[in-house]
Structures are given as C-alpha cells and as structure tokens.
Coordinates of C-alpha atoms and ligand atoms in Angstrom, one line a residue:
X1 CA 0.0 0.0 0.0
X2 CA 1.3 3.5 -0.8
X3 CA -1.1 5.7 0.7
X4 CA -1.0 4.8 4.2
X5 CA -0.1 8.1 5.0
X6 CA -3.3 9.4 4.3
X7 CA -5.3 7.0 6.5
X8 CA -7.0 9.2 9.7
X9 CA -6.0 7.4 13.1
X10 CA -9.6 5.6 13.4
X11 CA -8.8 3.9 9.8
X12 CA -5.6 2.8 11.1
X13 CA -6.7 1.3 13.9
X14 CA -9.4 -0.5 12.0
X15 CA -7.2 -1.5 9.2
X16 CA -4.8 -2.9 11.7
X17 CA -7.5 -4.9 13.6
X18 CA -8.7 -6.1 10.6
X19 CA -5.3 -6.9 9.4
X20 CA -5.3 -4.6 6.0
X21 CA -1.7 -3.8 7.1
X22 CA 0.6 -4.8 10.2
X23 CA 2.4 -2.2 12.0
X24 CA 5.5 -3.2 10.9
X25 CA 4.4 -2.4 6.9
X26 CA 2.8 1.1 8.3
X27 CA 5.9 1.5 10.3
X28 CA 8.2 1.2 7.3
X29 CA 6.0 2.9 5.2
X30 CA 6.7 5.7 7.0
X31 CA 10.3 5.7 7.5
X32 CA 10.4 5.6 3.6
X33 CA 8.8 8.7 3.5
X34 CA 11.0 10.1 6.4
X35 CA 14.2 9.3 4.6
X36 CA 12.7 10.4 1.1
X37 CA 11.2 13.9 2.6
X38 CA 12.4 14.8 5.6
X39 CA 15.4 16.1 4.3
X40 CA 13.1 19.4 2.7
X41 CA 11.1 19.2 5.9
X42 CA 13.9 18.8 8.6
X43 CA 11.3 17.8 10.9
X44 CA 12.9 15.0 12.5
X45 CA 16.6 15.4 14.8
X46 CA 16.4 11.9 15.8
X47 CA 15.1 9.0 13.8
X48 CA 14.8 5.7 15.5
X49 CA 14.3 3.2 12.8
X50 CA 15.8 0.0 14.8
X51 CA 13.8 0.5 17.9
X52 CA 10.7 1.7 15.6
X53 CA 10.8 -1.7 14.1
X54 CA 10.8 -3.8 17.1
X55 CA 8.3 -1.9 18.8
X56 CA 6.1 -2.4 15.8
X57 CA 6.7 -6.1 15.6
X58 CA 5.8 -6.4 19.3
X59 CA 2.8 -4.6 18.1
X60 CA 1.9 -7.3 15.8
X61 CA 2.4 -9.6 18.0
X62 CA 0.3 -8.6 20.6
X63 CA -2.7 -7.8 17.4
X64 CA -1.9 -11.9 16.9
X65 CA -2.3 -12.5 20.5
X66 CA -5.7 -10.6 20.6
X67 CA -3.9 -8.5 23.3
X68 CA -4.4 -4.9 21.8
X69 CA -5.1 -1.9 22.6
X70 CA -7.1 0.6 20.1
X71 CA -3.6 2.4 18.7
X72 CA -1.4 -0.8 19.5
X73 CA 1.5 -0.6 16.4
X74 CA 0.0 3.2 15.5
X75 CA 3.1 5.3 15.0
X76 CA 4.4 8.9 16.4
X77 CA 6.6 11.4 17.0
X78 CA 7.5 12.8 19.7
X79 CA 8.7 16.5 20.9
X80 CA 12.6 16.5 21.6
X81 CA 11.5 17.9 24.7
X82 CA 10.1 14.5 26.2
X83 CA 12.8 12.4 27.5
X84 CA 13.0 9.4 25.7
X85 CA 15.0 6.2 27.6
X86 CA 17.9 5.3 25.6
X87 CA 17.6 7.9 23.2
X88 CA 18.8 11.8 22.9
X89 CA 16.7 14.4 24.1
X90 CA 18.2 17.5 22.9
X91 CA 15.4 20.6 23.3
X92 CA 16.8 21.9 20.4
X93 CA 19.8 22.9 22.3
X94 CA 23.6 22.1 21.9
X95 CA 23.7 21.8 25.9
X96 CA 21.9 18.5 25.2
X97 CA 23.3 17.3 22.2
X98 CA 24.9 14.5 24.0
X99 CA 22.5 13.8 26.0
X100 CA 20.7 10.8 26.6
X101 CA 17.7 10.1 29.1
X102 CA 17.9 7.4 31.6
X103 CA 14.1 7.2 31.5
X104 CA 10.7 8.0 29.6
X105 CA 8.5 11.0 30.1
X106 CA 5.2 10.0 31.4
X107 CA 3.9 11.0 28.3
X108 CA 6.5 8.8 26.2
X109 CA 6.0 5.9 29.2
X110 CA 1.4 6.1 28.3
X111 CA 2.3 6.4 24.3
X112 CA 4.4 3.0 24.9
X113 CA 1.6 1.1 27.4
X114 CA -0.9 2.3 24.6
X115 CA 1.1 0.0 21.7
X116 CA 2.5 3.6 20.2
X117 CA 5.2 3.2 17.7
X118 CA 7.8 5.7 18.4
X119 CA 9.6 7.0 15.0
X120 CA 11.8 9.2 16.2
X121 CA 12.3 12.6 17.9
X122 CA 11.1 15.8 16.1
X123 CA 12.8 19.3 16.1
X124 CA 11.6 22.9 18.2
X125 CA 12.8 26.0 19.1
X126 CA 15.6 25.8 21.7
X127 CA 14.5 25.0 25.2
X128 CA 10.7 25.7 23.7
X129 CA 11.7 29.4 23.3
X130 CA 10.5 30.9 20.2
X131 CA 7.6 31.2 17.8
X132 CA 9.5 29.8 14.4
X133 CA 11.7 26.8 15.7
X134 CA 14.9 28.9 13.9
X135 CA 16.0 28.9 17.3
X136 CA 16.7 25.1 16.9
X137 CA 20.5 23.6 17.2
X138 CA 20.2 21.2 14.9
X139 CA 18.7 24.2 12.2
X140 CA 15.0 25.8 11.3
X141 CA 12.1 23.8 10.4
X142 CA 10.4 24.1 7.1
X143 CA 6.8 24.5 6.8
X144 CA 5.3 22.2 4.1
X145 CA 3.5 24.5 2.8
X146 CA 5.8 26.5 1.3
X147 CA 9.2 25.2 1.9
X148 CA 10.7 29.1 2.4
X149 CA 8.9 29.5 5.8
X150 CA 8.4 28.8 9.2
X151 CA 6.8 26.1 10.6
X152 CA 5.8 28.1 13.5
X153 CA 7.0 27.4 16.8
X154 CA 8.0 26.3 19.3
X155 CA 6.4 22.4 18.2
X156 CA 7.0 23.1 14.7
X157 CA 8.9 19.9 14.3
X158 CA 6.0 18.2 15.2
X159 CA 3.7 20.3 13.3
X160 CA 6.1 20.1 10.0
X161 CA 6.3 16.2 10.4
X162 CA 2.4 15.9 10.5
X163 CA 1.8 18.3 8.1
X164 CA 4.0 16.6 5.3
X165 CA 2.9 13.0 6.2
X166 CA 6.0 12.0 8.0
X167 CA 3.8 11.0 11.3
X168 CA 0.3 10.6 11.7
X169 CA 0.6 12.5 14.7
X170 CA 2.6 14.0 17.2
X171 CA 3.2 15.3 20.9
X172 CA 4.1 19.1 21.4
X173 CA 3.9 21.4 24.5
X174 CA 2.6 24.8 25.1
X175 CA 4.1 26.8 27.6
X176 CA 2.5 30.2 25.7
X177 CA 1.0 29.0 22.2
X178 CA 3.9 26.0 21.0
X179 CA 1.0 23.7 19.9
X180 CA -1.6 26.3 18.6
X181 CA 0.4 28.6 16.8
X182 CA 2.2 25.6 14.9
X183 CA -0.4 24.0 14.4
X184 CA -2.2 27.5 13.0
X185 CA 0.8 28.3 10.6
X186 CA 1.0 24.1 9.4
X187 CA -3.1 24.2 8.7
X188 CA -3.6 21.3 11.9
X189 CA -5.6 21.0 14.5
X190 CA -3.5 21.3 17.7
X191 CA -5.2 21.0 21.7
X192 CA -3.5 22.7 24.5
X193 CA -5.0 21.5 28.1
X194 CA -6.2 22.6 30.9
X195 CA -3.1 23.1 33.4
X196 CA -2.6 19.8 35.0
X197 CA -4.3 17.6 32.6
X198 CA -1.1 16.2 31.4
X199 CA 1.7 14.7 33.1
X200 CA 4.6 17.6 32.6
X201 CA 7.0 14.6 34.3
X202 CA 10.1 13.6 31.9
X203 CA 9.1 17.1 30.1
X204 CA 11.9 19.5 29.7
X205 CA 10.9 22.7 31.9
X206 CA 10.9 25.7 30.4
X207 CA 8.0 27.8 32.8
X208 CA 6.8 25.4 35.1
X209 CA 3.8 27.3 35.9
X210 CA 2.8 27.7 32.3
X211 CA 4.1 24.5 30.1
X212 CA 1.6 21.7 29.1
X213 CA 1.7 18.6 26.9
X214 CA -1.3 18.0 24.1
X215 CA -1.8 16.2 21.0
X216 CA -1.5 17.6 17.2
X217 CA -3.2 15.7 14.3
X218 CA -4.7 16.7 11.3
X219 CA -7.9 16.7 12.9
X220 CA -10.0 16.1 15.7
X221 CA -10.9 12.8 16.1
X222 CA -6.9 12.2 15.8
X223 CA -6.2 14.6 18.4
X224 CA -8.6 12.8 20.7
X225 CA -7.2 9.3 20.1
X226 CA -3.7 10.5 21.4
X227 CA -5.0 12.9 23.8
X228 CA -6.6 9.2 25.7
X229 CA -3.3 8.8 25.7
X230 CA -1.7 11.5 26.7
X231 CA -4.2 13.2 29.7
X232 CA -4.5 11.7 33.2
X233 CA -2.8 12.1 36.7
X234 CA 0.3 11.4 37.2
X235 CA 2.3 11.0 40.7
X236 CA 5.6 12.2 39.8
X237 CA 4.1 15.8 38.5
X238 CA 3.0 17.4 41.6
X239 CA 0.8 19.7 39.7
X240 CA -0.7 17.4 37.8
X241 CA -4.5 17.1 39.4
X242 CA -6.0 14.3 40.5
X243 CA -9.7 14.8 37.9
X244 CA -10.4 11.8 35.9
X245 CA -9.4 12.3 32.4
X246 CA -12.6 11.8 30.0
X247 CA -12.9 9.5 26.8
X248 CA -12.1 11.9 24.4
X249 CA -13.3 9.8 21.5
X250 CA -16.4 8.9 22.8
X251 CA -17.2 12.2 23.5
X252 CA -16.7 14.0 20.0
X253 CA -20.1 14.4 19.4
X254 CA -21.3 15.0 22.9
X255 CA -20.9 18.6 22.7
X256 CA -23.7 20.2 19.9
X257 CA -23.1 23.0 18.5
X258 CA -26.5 24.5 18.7
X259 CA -27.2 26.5 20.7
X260 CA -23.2 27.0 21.9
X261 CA -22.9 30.6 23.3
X262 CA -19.0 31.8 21.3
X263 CA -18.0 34.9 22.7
X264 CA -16.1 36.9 20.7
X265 CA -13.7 39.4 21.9
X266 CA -13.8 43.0 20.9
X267 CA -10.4 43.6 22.2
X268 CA -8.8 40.5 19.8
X269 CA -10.6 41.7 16.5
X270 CA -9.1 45.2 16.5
X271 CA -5.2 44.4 17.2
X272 CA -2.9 46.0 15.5
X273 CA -1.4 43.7 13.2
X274 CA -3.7 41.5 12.7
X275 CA -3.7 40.0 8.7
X276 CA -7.0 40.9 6.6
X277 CA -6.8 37.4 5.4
X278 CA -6.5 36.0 8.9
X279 CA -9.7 38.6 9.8
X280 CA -11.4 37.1 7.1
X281 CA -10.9 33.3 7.3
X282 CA -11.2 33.2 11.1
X283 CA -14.8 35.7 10.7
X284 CA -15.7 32.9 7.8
X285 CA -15.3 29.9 9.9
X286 CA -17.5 31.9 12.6
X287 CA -19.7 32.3 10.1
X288 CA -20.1 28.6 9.5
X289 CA -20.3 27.5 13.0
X290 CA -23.5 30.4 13.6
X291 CA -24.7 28.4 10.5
X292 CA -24.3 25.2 12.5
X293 CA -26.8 27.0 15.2
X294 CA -24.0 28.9 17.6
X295 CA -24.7 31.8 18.6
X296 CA -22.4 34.7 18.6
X297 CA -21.6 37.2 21.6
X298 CA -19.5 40.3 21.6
X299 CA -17.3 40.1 24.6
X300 CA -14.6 42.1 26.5
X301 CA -11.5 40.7 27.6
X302 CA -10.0 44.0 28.9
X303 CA -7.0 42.8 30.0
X304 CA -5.5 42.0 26.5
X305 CA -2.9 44.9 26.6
X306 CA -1.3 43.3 28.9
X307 CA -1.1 39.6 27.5
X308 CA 2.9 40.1 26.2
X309 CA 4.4 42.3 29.0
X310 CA 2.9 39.7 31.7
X311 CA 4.2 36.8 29.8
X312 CA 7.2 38.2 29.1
X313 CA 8.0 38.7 32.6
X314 CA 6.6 35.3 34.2
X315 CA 7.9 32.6 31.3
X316 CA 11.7 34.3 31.7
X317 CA 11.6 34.4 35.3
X318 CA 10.3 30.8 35.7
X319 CA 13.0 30.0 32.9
X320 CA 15.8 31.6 34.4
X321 CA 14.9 29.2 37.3
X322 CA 14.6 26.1 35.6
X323 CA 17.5 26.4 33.2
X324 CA 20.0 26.8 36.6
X325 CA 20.4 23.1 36.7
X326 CA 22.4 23.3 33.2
X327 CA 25.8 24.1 34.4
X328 CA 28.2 21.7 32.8
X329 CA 28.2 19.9 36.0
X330 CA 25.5 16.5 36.1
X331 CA 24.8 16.3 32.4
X332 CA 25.1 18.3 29.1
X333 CA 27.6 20.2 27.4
X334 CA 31.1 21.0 29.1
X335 CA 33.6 23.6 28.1
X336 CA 36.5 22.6 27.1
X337 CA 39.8 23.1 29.3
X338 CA 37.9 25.2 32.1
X339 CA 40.9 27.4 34.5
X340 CA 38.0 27.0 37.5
X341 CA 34.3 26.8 38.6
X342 CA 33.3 29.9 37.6
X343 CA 35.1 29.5 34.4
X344 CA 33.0 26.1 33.9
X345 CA 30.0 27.8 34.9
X346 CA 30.5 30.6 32.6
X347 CA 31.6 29.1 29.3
X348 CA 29.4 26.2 29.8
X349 CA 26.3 28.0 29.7
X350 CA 27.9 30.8 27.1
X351 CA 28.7 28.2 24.7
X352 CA 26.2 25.9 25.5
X353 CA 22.8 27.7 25.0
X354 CA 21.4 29.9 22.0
X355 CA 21.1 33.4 22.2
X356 CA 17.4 33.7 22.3
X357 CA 17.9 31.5 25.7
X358 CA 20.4 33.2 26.8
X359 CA 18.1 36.6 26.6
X360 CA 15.5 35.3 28.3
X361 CA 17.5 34.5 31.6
X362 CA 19.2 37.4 31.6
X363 CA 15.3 38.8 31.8
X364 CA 14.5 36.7 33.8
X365 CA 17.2 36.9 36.5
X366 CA 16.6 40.9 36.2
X367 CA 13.2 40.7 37.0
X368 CA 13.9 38.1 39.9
X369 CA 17.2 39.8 41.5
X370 CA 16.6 41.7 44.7
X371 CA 15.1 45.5 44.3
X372 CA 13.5 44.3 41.4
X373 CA 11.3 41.0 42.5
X374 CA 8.3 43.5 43.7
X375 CA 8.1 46.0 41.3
X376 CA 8.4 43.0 37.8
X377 CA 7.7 39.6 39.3
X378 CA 5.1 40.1 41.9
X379 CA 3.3 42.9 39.7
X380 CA 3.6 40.6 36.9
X381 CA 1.9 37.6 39.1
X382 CA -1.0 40.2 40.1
X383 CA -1.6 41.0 36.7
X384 CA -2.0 37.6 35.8
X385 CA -5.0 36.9 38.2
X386 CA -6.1 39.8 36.8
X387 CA -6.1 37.9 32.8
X388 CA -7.4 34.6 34.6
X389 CA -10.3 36.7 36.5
X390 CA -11.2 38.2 32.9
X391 CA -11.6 34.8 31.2
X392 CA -13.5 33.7 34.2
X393 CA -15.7 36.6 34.2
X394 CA -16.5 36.0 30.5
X395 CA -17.4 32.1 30.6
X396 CA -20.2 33.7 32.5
X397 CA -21.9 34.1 29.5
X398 CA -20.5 32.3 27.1
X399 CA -19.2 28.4 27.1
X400 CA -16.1 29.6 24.8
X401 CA -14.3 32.0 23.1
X402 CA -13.3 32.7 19.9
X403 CA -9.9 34.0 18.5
X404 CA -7.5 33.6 15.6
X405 CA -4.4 31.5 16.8
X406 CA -1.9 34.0 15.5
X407 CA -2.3 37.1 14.5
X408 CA -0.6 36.5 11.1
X409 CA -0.1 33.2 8.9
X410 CA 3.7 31.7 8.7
X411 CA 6.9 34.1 8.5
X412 CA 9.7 33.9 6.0
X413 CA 12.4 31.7 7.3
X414 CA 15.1 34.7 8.2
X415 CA 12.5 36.8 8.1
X416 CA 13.2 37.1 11.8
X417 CA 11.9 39.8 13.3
X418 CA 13.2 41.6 16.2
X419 CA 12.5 39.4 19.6
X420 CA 10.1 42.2 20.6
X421 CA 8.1 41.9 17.5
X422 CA 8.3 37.9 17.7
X423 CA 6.4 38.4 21.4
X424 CA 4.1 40.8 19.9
X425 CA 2.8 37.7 17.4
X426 CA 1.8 35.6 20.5
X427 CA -0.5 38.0 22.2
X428 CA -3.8 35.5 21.1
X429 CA -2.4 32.5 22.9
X430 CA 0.0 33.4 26.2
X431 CA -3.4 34.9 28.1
X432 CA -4.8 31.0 27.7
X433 CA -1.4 30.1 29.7
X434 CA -1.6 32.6 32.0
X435 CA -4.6 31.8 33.0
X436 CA -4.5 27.9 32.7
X437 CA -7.2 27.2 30.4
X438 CA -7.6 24.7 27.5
X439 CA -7.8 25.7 23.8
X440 CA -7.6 24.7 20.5
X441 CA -6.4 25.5 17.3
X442 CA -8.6 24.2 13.8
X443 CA -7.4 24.8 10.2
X444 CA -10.1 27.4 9.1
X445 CA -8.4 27.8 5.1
X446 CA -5.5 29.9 3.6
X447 CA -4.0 33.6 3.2
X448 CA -3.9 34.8 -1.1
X449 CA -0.2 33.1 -0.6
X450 CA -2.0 29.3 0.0
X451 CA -0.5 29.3 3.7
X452 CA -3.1 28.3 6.3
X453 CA -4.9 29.8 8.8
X454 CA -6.1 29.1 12.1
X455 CA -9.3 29.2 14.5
X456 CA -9.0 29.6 17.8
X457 CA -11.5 28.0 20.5
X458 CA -10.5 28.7 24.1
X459 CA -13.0 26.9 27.0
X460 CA -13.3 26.6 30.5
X461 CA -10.9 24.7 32.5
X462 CA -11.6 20.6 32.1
X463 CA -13.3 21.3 28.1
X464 CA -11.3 19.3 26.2
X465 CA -13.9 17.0 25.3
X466 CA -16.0 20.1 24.5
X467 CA -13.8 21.6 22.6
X468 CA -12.7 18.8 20.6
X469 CA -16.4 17.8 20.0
X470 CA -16.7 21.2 18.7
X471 CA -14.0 21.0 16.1
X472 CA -15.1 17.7 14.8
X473 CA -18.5 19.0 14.6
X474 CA -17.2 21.8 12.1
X475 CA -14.5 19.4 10.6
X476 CA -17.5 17.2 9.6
X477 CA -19.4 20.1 7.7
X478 CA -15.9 21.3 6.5
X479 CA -12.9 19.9 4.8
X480 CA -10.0 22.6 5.4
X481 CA -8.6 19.6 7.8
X482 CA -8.3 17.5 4.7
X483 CA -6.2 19.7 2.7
X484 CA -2.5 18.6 2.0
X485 CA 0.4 20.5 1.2
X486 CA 2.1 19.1 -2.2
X487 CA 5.4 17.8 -0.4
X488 CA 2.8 15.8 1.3
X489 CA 1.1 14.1 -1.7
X490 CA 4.5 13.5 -2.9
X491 CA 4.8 9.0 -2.9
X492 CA 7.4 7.0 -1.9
Ligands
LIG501 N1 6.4 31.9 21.6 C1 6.3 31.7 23.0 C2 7.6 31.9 23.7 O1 8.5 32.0 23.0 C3 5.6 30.4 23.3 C4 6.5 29.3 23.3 C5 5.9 28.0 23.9 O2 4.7 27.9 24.0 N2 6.8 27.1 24.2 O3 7.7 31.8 24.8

C-alpha cells in the first residue's frame, strides 16, 4: 500500500485490527517517506528506525495475541523535549546534544503502554523558546506548505512532520502557544489542556507554571485518540490534578453545537497587526459555525494589553529558574579546558545555549534579583490573576471564546523579526497560559499566498472533550482539515 499516510487514526486502527496492514508495513512505510522527505522538511533530529521496528513487531504480535489496545502498532513522533529512555533528548539545544535520558517521560511511558510506535524525535525552538523553531541547534524547520517559511514554533517539528505525512501524529507542548500557533501556521488541529491535565514529568521545563503537553493531528478525532493517551494524573508531577481524564473519543459528538454561546472578543478583532486574510478566514469559519446554530456574543476581555508584558516577565523568570540546573556539572555540554568553577560555569552555559535562551534569563534573572522581584515579578503575578479573572468573568456568558491563533499566517524563514516583534505575534495565545485554560487551534483555510490559517476555540478549565467535539463538529461540515500540502502528496 502507498497511501498509508493518508489514512485518519480511526482507519488505522481498524485496518490494523482487521489486518489490512501490520504495524510493521505502516511502520516502514513511514520511515520511507521520512528518509525520502524529511530532508526538505527537517522535521525529525532523531530518527529511530531500529527501535521503531521492534516496537512495531511487538505490536503485531500482541494484534496476533488478541492482546491490543485501540492504537497498538500506531506510529508517532515525539517533541525533543520528552525524555525518551535510551535515546537523545536534545530541546533543540547544543547543551543537550549529548544527552541521553535514563528514563521515559510519562507522556512517552502512556504512548508506549498504549502499543504507540515511536519513529523518532522531532525538532523545536531551543528549550521551547521561540515562535519559528529557527532557534533550533540542529537548524530551522520548514513549513510544508511552502518550503521558504516557518513552521511556526516552538512544536514546529512536530507540526512540520504531520503536516507533510512523515507521522500521523505527534506530541508538542505549550508553555505560551507551542501547539496552537504551529499548528495555525501548518493548517492542523493542535489541543492545548487545561493546566494539569497532562503529566509535565520527563518534560523539559521551560516555565513550570505555564508548560503543558497535548496532541497535534490533522484533525479532531486524531487529536482525541492521542490525547486518551496523553491526559490523566500522574504521581511524579506534583501539579498534575487528580480529575479523571474523560474518553475523548467517545465524546466528540457529545458537545452540539446549537445553541453553543462563542463569545467573541472585541479587544482580539481590533489588534494592531492583525492580517486581513486571517480577519477574514477566522470571521468565515464563525460564520459557518453560527450556520451550525451557535450563537455569537461580543465580549470584552479588557486585559488584553497586557497579555505580552505579563508573559514576558513570568515565562523568563520561571526559565531563568529552571535552566539553573544546566551548568556543565550533572549532564550536558562541558567547556573545554575550564581554568576554575566559575570558568565552567560561565563558558558552559555561554557556549552551551542559543542566544534567544540566553536573553531570556538574563530577563528573567533581572526581573527576579533583589530590588526588582516586587516592582516585575510580583506585579507581573498580580496582573495575571487579573487575565485569569477576565476569562472567568467571561465564561459567565459564554461556554467559549473565539480568536485567531496568530495574528498572522507563517513568516519567512530569516524573516526574523526583532525578539520584541516575535512576542508581539503571540499575544492571542499566552493569556490561555496565563490563565491555565484549555484551547484549540482548527485549520479554518488559507491567506492569497496558500498558507493556512487558524481558529481559535478557548473553553473553561476541564473542556477538552467540548472543545474537541466542537471542532469535529465543524470538521465534519468542512474539509480545510483535509487539505495537503504538495510535499505531502508527494509518494514514496
Ligand atoms: N512563543 C512563545 C515563547 O517564545 C511560546 C513558546 C511556547 O509555547 N513554548 O515563549
């Protein structure tokens, strides 16, 4: 079979239950197309063929033994940023380039218990920091769409490798709009949780406070058949709460769409910068879910403004924190030849880390360091109760909200933007962060240059199920989720 690749997750589980295809012929079907494409995409910084193979002929064994599970011998790809056992996990970053985990992320640890077929480890901006994955070590991303831009960021790895085929789906995180804003510029369908719903154990830290784990599919349905996976509590993540995850499957059409009260922000709809076509598409796929029997409310959300400056100051402070334990000491890259500690300590992390990371802890450390903590950090963490009190306020009338994912579609790789105007371009998804709520991004069509735009859906906390229910709801009236980029159609 040659077109495996365009089979939804439901279709491969049946065709492997009903032996169309083993895991291990969808397992190497895919690898073709990993070493035929991926060297356009450069989605993937770790392919794991060997391992790949074995776990998919365990797969097939268990299908034999009537022992499986829904996704048993279903492939993925992982987010470098999920420690893998026995293979590197890098976060993008030269300090990890040699390293590799001694154990699985939780996330990694359900996706193998589940019968998932890992395929390798898939690229992101360094340490998670970034909106275009150029940040990467190991190079920028491509987005399939047009080969000459970004994939988005900071999962665009994992957006790029589902978008061109080369995974049917993937894990990403979102500490302040990783998995919506790929998934936005790669025309996916990308869930980010509600705080706590997934286990951020065995997940590289960038802001504790903010970062969460969620699925990234083409549509979905996909996205709920790895987020069964993916969501539940977790003993080892002490912030991980202890409310039973739902069956996100069975409940895609428990949600109806009539009568479903979208509040739409005034605030959102008159930022600067936001593209005509974006306007347009996002106003469009409004449009088509008011035709589905929603009903649309203006809202305020008055605390937009300060979206980026509170962000800014929270996600550097918390990184500044958690980046500490890099120090060419326990594990990661050393300096060569260092005269002292210091020395070791300095070059370490000098040579070791990006610049983009290296700005951020310097902002971070400022707006921690004594004389400073009240007037940045604390005001910062007032402000955002503040953002969360908004929201909260606003699901008082309506059950969600509606927003583009980005306020533009993909950049120009290069195109890069000053790091102040990069922050600007995630003011529609840090708030959700902030704040802790779940949201999702759906494909909604394309800019006049074919690049894809995105829908924002942002609910209460615990509305996955709604939310995804929602989006299949309009995914089944509409087929922008079934559009493929050309590198994608391309056969192996
Ligand atoms: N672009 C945002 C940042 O750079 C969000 C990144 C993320 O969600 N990991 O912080």
């Amino acid at each position: 079979m040659t077109d495996l690749h365009r089979l939804s997750i439901r279709e491969l589980s049946e065709g492997l239950a009903g032996s169309k295809f083993s895991s291990r012929e969808l397992t190497e079907h895919y690898l073709k197309r990993i070493a035929k494409i991926d060297a356009q995409v450069q989605s993937y910084v770790t392919v794991t063929p060997e391992q790949a193979l074995a776990q998919a002929d365990a797969a097939d064994a268990l299908r034999q033994s009537g022992m499986a599970n829904v996704l048993t011998g279903v492939p993925v790809a992982h987010k470098d940023i999920f420690c893998t056992h026995g293979i590197k996990t890098t976060a993008g970053s030269k300090m990890l380039d040699n390293f590799i985990s001694p154990y699985d992320a939780t996330v990694v640890a359900k996706g193998k218990v589940a019968g998932l077929v890992t395929l390798g480890k898939v690229n992101m901006d360094e340490f998670a920091m970034g909106s275009t994955s150029e940040s990467s070590y190991f190079g920028a991303t491509k987005n399939p769409w047009a080969l000459d831009h970004v994939p988005g960021g900071s999962s665009g790895g994992s957006a790029a490798a589902v978008a061109a085929d080369l995974a049917p789906f993937a894990t990403g995180t979102d500490t302040g709009g990783s998995i919506r804003q790929p998934a936005s510029f790669c025309g996916l369908t990308g869930l980010k949780p509600t705080y706590g719903r997934v286990s951020r154990f065995g997940m590289i830290a960038y802001a504790s406070s903010l970062d969460q784990g969620g699925p990234m599919a083409r549509s979905a349905e996909d996205c709920a058949y790895l987020m069964n996976v993916m969501a539940g509590h977790d003993d080892r993540d002490s912030t991980s709460v202890n409310v039973a995850a739902d069956d996100y499957v069975a409940n895609l059409n428990a949600t109806s769409v009539k009568g479903l009260r979208i509040g739409i922000p005034k605030q959102y709809f008159n930022v600067a910068g936001l593209d005509a076509d974006v306007k347009a598409r996002v106003e469009e796929s409004l449009k088509k879910l008011e035709e589905m029997g929603a009903t649309l409310v203006e809202i305020d959300l008055n605390m937009t403004d300060a979206y980026v400056p509170t962000y800014y100051l929270i996600a550097p402070a918390e990184a500044s924190s958690n980046l500490q334990r890099f120090d060419g000491v326990r594990y990661g890259y050393r300096c060569e030849n260092p005269v002292d500690l210091t020395d070791l300590y300095k070059r370490s992390r000098s040579e070791g880390f990006g610049p983009e990371v290296q700005r951020r802890i310097l902002i971070g450390t400022y707006a921690l360091s004594a004389g400073y903590y009240d007037a940045y950090y604390v005001k910062a963490q007032k402000v955002r109760r503040l953002i969360q009190q908004d929201f909260l306020k606003a699901f008082e009338s309506v059950d969600m909200i509606a927003a583009p994912s980005a306020p533009t579609t993909a950049y120009k790789i290069g195109a890069s933007l000053d790091p102040v105007e990069m922050y600007l371009g995630d003011i529609y998804t840090i708030a959700v962060n902030l704040a802790g709520l779940p949201a999702i991004n759906a494909p909604v069509g394309f800019d006049k240059d074919q690049l894809p735009v995105g829908l924002q859906l942002i609910g209460n906390y615990w509305s996955e199920s709604q939310l995804l229910s929602v989006v299949h709801q309009y995914q089944q009236a509409t087929d922008w989720h079934t559009k493929r980029a050309a590198i994608a159609e391309e056969t192996v």
